[in-house]
Coordinates of C-alpha atoms in Angstrom, one line a residue:
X1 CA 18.5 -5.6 0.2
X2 CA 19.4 -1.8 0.9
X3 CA 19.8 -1.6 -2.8
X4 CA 16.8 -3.2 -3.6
X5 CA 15.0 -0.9 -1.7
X6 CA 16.8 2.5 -2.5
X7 CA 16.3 1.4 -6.0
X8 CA 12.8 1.3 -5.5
X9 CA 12.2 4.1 -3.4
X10 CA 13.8 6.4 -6.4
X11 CA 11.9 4.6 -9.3
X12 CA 8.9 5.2 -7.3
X13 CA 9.9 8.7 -7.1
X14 CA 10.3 9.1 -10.8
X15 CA 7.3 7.3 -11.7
X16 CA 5.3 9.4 -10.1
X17 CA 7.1 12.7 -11.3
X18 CA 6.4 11.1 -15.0
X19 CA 2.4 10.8 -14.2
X20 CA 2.2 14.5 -13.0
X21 CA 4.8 15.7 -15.7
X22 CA 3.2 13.6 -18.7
X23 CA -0.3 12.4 -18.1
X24 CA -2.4 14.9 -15.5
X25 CA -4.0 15.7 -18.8
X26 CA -5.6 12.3 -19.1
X27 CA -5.3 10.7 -15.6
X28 CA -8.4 10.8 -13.8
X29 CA -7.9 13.0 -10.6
X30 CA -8.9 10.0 -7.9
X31 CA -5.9 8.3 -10.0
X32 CA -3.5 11.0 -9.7
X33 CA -4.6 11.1 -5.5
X34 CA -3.5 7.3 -5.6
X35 CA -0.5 7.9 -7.3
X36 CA 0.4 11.2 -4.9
X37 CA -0.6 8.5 -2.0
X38 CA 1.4 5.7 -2.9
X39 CA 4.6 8.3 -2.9
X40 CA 3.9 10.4 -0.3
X41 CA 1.9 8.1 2.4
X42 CA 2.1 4.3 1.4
X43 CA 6.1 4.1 0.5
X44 CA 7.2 6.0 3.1
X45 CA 4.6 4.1 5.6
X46 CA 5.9 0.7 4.4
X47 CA 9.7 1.7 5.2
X48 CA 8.8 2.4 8.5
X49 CA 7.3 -0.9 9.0
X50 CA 11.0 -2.2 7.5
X51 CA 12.3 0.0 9.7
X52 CA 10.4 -1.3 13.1
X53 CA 11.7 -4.5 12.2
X54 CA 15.1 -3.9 12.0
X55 CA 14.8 -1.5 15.5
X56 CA 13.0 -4.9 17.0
X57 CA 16.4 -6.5 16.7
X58 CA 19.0 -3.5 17.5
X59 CA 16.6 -3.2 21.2
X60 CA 15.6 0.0 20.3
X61 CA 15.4 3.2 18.3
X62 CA 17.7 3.1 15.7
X63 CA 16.0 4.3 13.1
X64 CA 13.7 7.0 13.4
X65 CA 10.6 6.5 11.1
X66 CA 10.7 8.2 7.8
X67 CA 7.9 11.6 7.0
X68 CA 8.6 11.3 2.8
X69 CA 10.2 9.4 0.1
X70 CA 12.9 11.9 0.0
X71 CA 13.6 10.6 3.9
X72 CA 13.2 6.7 2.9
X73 CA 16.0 7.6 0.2
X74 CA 18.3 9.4 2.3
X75 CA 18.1 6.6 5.0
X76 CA 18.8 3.7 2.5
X77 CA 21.5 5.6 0.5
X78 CA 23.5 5.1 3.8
X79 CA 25.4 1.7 3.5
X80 CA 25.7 1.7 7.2
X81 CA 21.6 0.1 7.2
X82 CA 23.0 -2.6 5.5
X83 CA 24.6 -4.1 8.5
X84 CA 21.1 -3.9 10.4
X85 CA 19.2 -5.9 7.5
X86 CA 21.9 -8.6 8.0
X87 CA 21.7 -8.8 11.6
X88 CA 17.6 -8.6 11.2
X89 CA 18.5 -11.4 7.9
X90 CA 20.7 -13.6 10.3
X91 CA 18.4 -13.2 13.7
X92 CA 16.9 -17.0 14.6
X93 CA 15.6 -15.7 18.3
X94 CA 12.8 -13.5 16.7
X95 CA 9.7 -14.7 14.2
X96 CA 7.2 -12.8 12.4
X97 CA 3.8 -14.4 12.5
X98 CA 1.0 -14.1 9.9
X99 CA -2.1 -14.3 11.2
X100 CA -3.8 -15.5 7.6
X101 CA -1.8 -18.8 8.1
X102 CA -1.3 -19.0 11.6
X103 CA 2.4 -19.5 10.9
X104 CA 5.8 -17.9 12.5
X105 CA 8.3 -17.0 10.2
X106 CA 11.9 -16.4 10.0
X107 CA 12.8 -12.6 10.1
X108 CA 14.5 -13.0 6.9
X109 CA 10.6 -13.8 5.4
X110 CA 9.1 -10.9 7.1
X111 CA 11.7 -8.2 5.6
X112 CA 11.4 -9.8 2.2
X113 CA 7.3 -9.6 2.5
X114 CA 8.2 -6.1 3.8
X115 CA 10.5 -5.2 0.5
X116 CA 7.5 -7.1 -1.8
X117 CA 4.8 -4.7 -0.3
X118 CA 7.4 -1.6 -1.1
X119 CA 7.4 -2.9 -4.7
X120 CA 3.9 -3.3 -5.2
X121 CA 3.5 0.3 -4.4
X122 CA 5.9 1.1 -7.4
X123 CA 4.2 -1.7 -9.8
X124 CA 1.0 0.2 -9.3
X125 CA 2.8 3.9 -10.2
X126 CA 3.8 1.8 -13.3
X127 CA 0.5 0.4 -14.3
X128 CA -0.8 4.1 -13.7
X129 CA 1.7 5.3 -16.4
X130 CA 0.6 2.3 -18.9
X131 CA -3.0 3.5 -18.5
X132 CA -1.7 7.0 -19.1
X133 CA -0.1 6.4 -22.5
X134 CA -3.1 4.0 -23.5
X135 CA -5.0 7.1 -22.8
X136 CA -3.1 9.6 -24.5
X137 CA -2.9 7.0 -27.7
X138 CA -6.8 6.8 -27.5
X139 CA -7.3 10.8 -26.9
X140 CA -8.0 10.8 -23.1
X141 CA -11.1 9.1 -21.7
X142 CA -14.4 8.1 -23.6

């Protein structure tokens, strides 16, 4: 899961360096602010939520939460968080519960729900860039 995530965390990284290096010309500015949020606020805001998991299980602060992507990628370049994601992965004590479904779930469910809401933030820098070259084909907006 490490992987997954670093992997993300630098694709989100060079999406969003594509929108501001190729389509600030077309992109409206309230979708360049999203783009800039996603990066800088949303990604990094999501790790820590990862993160407060995996402290929930090690009893404490292991991880201190991240201020920017370049943090996140630091963090999850170490292989040493691995061995917390398995330990969070393997925990049966715990539960997450949703409040939508009035469920618990198995810790394991919550950090995958956790890594799906890191990759939504990068879907959405990729559909930004789609829009941008749709733009640019078309001559920017009508």
């Amino acid at each position: 899961m490490r992987t997954e995530i670093l992997k993300l965390l630098t694709t989100g990284k060079e999406l969003n360096k594509q929108i501001t290096d190729n389509y600030s010309d077309v992109l409206s500015q309230n979708i360049l602010e999203t783009a800039k949020h996603s990066l800088n606020s949303d990604l990094p805001n999501k790790v820590n939520a990862f993160l407060s998991i995996l402290n929930m299980v090690e009893n404490g602060e292991k991880f201190t939460p991240v201020d920017s992507i370049d943090d996140a990628i630091s963090l999850f370049e170490n292989k040493d968080i691995q061995k917390s994601i398995d330990k969070t992965s393997e925990n049966n004590d715990l539960t997450g519960i949703s409040p939508l479904r009035e469920k618990a779930f198995p810790l394991s469910e919550v950090l995958s729900n956790a890594l799906n809401g890191m990759e939504s933030s990068v879907q959405l820098l990729s559909a930004q860039i789609q829009l941008g070259e749709s733009l640019k084909r078309r001559g920017g907006y009508s």
